[in-house]
PDB file of C-alpha atoms in Angstrom:
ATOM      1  CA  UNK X 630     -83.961 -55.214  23.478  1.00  0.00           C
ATOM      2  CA  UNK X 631     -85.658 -53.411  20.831  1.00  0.00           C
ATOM      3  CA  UNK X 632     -85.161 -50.327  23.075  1.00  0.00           C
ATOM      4  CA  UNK X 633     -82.147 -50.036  23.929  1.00  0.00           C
ATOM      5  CA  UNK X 634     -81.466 -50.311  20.371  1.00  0.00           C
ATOM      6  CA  UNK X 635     -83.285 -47.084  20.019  1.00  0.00           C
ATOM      7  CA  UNK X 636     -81.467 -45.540  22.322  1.00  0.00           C
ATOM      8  CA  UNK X 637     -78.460 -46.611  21.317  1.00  0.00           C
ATOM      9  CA  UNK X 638     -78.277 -45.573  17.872  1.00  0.00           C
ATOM     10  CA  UNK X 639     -79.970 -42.297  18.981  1.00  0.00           C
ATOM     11  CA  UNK X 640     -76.996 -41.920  21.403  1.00  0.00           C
ATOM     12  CA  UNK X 641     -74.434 -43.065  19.125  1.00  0.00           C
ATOM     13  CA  UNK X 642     -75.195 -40.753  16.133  1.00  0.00           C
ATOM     14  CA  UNK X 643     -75.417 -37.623  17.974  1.00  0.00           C
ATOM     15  CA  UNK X 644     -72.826 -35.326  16.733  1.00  0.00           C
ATOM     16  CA  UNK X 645     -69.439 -34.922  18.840  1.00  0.00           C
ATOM     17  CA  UNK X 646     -70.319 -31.852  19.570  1.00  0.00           C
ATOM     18  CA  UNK X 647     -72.751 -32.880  21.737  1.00  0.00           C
ATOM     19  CA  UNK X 648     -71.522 -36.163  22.907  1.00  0.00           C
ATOM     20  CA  UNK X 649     -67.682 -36.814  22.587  1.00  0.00           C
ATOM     21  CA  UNK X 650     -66.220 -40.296  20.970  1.00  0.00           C
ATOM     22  CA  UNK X 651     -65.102 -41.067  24.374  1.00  0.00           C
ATOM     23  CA  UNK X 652     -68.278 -41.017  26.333  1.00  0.00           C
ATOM     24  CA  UNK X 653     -69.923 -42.774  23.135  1.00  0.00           C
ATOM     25  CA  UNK X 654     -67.441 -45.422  23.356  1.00  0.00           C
ATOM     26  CA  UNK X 655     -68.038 -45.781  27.388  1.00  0.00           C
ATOM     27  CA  UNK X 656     -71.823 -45.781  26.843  1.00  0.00           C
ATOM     28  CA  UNK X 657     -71.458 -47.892  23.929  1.00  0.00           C
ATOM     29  CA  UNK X 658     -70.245 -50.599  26.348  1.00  0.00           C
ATOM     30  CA  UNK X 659     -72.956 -50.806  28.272  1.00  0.00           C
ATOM     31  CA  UNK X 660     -75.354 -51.184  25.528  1.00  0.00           C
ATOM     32  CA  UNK X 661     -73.886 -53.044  23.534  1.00  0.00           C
ATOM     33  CA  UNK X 662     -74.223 -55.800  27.011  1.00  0.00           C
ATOM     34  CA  UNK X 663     -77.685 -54.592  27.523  1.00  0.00           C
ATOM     35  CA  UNK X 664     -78.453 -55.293  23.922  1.00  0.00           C
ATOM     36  CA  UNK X 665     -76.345 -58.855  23.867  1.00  0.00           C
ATOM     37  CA  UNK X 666     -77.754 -59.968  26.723  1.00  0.00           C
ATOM     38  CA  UNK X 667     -81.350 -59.191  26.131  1.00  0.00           C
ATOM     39  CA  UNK X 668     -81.086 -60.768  22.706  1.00  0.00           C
ATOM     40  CA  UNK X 669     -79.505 -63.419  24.153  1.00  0.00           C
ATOM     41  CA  UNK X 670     -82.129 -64.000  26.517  1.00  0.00           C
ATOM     42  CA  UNK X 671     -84.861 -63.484  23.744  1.00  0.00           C
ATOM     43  CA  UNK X 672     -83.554 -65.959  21.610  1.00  0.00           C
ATOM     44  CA  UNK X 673     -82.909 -68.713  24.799  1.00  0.00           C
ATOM     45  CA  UNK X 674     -86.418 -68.429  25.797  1.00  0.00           C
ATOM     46  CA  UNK X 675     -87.609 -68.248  22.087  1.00  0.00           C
ATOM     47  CA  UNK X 676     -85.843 -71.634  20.873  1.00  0.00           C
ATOM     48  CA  UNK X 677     -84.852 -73.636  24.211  1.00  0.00           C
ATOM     49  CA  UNK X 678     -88.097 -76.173  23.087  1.00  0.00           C
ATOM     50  CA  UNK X 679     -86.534 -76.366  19.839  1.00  0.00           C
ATOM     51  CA  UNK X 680     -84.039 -79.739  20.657  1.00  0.00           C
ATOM     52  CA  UNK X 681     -82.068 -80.181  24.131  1.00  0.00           C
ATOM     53  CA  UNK X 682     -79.209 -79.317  21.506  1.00  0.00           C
ATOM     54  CA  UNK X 683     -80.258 -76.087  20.411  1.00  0.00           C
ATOM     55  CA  UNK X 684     -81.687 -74.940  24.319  1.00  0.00           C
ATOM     56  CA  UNK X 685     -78.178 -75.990  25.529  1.00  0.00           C
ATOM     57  CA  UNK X 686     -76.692 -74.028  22.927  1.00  0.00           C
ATOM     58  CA  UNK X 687     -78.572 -70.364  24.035  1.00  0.00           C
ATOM     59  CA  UNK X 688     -78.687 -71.553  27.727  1.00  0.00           C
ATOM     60  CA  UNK X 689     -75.292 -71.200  27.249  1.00  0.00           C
ATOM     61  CA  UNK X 690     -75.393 -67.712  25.319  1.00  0.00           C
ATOM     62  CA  UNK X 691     -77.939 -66.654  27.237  1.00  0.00           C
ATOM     63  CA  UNK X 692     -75.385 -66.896  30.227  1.00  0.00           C
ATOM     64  CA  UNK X 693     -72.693 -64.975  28.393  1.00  0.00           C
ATOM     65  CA  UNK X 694     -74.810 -62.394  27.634  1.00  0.00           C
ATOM     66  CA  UNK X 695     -75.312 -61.405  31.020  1.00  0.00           C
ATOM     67  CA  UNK X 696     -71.919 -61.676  31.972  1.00  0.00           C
ATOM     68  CA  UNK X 697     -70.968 -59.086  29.312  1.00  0.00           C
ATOM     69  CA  UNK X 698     -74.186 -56.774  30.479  1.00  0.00           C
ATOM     70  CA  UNK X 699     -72.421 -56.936  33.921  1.00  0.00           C
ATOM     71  CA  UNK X 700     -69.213 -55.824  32.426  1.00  0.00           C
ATOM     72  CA  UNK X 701     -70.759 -53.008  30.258  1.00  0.00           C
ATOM     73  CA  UNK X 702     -72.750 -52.319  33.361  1.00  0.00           C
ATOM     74  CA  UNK X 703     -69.438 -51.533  34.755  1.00  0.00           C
ATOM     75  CA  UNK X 704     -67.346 -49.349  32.750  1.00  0.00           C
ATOM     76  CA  UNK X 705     -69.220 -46.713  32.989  1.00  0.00           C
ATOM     77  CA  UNK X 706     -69.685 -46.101  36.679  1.00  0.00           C
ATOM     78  CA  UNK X 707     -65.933 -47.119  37.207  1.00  0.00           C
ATOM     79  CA  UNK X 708     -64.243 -44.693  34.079  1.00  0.00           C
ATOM     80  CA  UNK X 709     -66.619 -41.508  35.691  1.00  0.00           C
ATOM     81  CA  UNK X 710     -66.018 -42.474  39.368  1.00  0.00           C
ATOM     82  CA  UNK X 711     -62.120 -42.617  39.129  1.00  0.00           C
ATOM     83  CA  UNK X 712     -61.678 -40.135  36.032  1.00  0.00           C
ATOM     84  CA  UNK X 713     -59.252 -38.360  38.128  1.00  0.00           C
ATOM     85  CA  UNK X 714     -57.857 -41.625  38.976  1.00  0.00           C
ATOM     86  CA  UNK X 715     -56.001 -43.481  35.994  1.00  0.00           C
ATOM     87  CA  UNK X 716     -53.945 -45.859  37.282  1.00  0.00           C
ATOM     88  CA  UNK X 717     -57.313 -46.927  39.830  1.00  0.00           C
ATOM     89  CA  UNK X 718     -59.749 -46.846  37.049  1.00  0.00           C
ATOM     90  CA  UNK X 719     -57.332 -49.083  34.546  1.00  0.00           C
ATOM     91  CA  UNK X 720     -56.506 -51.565  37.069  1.00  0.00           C
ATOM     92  CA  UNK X 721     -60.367 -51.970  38.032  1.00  0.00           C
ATOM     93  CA  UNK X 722     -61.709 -52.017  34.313  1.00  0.00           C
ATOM     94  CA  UNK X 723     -59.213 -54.787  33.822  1.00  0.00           C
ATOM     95  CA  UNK X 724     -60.426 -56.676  36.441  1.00  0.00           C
ATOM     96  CA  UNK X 725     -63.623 -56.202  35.391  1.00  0.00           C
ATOM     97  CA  UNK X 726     -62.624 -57.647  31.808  1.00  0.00           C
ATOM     98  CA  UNK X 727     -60.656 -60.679  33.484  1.00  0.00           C
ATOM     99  CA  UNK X 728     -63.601 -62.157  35.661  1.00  0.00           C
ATOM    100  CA  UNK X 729     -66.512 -61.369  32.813  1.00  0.00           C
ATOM    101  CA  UNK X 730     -63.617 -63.315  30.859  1.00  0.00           C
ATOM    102  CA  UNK X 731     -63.832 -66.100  33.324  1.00  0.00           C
ATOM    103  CA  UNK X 732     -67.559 -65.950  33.952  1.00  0.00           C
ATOM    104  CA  UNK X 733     -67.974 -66.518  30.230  1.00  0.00           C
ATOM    105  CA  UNK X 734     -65.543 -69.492  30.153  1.00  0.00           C
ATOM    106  CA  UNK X 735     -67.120 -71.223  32.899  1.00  0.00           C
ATOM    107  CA  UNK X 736     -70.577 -70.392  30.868  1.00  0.00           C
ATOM    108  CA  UNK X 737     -69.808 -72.306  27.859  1.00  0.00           C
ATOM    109  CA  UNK X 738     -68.864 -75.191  29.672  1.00  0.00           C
ATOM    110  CA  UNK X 739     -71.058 -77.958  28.879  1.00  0.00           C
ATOM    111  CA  UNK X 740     -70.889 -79.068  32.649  1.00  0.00           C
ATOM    112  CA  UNK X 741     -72.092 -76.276  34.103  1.00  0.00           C
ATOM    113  CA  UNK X 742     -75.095 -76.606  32.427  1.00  0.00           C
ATOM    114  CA  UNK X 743     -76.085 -79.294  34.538  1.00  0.00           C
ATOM    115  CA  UNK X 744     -79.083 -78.914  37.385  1.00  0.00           C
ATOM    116  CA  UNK X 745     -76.581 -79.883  40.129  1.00  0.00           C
ATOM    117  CA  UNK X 746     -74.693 -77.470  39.440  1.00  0.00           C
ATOM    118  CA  UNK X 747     -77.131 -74.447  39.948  1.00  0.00           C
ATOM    119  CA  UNK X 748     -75.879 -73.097  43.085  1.00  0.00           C
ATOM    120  CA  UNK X 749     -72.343 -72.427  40.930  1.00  0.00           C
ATOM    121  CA  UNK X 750     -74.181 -70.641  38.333  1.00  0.00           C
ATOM    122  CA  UNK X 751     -75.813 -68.477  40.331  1.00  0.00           C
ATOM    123  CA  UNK X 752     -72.570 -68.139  42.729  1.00  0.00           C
ATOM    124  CA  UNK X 753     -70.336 -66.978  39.535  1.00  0.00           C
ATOM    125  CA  UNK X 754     -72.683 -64.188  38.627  1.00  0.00           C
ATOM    126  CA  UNK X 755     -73.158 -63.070  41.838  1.00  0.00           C
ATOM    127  CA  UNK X 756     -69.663 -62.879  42.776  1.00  0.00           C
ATOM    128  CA  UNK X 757     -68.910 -61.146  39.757  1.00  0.00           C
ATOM    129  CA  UNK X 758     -71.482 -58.636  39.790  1.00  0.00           C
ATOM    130  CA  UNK X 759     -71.014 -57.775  43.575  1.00  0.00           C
ATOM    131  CA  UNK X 760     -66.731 -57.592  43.194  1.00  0.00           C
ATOM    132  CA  UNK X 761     -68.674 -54.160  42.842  1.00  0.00           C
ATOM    133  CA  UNK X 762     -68.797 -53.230  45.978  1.00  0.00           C
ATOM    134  CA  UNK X 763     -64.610 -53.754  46.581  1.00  0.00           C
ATOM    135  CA  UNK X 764     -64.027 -50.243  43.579  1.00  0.00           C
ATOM    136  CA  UNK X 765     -66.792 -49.024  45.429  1.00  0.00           C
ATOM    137  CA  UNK X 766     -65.486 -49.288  49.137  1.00  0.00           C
ATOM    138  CA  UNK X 767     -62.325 -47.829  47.920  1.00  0.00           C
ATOM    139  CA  UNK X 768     -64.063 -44.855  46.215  1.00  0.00           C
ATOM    140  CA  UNK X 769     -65.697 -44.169  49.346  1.00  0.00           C
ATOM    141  CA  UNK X 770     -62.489 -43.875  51.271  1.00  0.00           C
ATOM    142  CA  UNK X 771     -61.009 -42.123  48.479  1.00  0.00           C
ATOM    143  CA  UNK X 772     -63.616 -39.233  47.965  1.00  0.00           C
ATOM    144  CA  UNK X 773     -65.626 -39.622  51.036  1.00  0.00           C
ATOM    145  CA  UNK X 774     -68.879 -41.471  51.739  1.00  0.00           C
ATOM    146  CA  UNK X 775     -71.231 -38.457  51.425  1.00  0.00           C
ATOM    147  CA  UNK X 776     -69.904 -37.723  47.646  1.00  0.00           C
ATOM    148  CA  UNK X 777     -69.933 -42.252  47.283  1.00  0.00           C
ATOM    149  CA  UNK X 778     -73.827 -41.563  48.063  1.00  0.00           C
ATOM    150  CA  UNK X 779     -74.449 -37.804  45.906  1.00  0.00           C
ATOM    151  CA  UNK X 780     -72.392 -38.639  42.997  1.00  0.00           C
ATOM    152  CA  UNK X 781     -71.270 -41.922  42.307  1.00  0.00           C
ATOM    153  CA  UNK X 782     -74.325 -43.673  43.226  1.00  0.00           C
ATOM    154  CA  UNK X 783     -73.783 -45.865  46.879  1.00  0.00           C
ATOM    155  CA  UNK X 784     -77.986 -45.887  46.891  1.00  0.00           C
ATOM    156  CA  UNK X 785     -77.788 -47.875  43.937  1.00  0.00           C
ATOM    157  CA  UNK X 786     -75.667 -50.117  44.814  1.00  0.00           C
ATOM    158  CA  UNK X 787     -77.885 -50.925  47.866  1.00  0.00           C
ATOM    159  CA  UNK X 788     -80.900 -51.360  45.381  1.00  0.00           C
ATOM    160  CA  UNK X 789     -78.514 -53.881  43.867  1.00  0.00           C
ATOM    161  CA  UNK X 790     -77.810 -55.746  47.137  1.00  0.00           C
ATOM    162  CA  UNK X 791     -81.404 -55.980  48.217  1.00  0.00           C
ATOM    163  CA  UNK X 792     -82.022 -56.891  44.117  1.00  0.00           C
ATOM    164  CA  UNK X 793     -78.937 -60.095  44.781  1.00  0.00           C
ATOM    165  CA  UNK X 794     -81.192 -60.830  48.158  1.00  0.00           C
ATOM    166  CA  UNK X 795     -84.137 -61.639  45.507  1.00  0.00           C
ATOM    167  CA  UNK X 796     -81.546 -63.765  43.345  1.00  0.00           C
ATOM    168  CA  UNK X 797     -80.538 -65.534  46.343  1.00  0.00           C
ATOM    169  CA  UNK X 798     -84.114 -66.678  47.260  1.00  0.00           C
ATOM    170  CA  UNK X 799     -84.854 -67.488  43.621  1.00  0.00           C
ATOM    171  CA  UNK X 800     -81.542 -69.983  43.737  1.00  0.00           C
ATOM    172  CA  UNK X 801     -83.276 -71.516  46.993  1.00  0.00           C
ATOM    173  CA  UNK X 802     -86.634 -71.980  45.177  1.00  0.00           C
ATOM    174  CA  UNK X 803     -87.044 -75.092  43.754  1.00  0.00           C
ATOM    175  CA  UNK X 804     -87.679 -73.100  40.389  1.00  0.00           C
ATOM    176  CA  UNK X 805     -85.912 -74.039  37.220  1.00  0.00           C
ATOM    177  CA  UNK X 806     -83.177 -71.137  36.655  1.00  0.00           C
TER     178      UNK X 806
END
């Protein structure tokens, strides 16, 4: 957390000359999630013995916070990958915005808390993180699959698949998530 902090300001506060308001503001998304989240998490793990109160309370943050890391996590591979795009780019960044919208609804639910409900936890997050791979389909078709794999990353998102594979398993343990 501490980190990206670092980096963040160091990114932030570099003069426009070298790094325009825009991409500042498009970075700034991302770590501003990576930062939420991560604190999030920090302070979950840190307090969750506290009272069942209080570890309800950042079970539940600690579940927003990643649903706004996968939304910063977002913007900026979808604002560079349709730049020439607009009207593509605006509808998907709103989409984006809607379900990490919804995703943080259902988190604050006190239901959803609940141990039955696990497999809907992890099914949220997972859907929303790999409605992914529908901008990045269309990209593909778009600009072609060998400039989806140079320039806009395809490798990565097949890290992230085999990465959701290892979330998958974890939801199947009999582990406390």
């Amino acid at each position: 957390c501490f980190a990206f902090v670092g980096v963040a300001c160091y990114f932030l506060t570099r003069p426009s000359i070298e790094i325009q308001l825009q991409e500042k503001l498009i970075f700034g998304a991302f770590f501003a999630g990576a930062i939420v989240c991560l604190g999030f998490s920090f302070a979950f793990h840190t307090l969750s013995c506290h009272s069942e109160m209080v570890g309800k309370l950042f079970s539940k943050l600690d579940y927003c916070g990643i649903a706004l890391l996968i939304m910063g996590s977002f913007v900026p591979w979808l604002y560079y990958g349709f730049y020439c795009h607009y009207q593509h780019k605006l509808i998907y960044l709103s989409v984006v915005v809607v379900l990490g919208l919804l995703s943080i609804v259902v988190s604050l639910w006190d239901k959803f808390s609940e141990p039955n409900l696990r497999p809907l936890r992890a099914g949220v997050f997972m859907c929303f993180g790999l409605s992914g791979i529908i901008p990045a389909i269309h990209y593909g078709l778009m600009e072609g699959w060998f400039t989806q794999i140079s320039r806009a990353s395809l490798g990565w998102l097949v890290l992230f698949s085999i990465h959701k594979k290892g979330t998958k398993d974890k939801i199947q343990s009999k582990d406390k998530m």
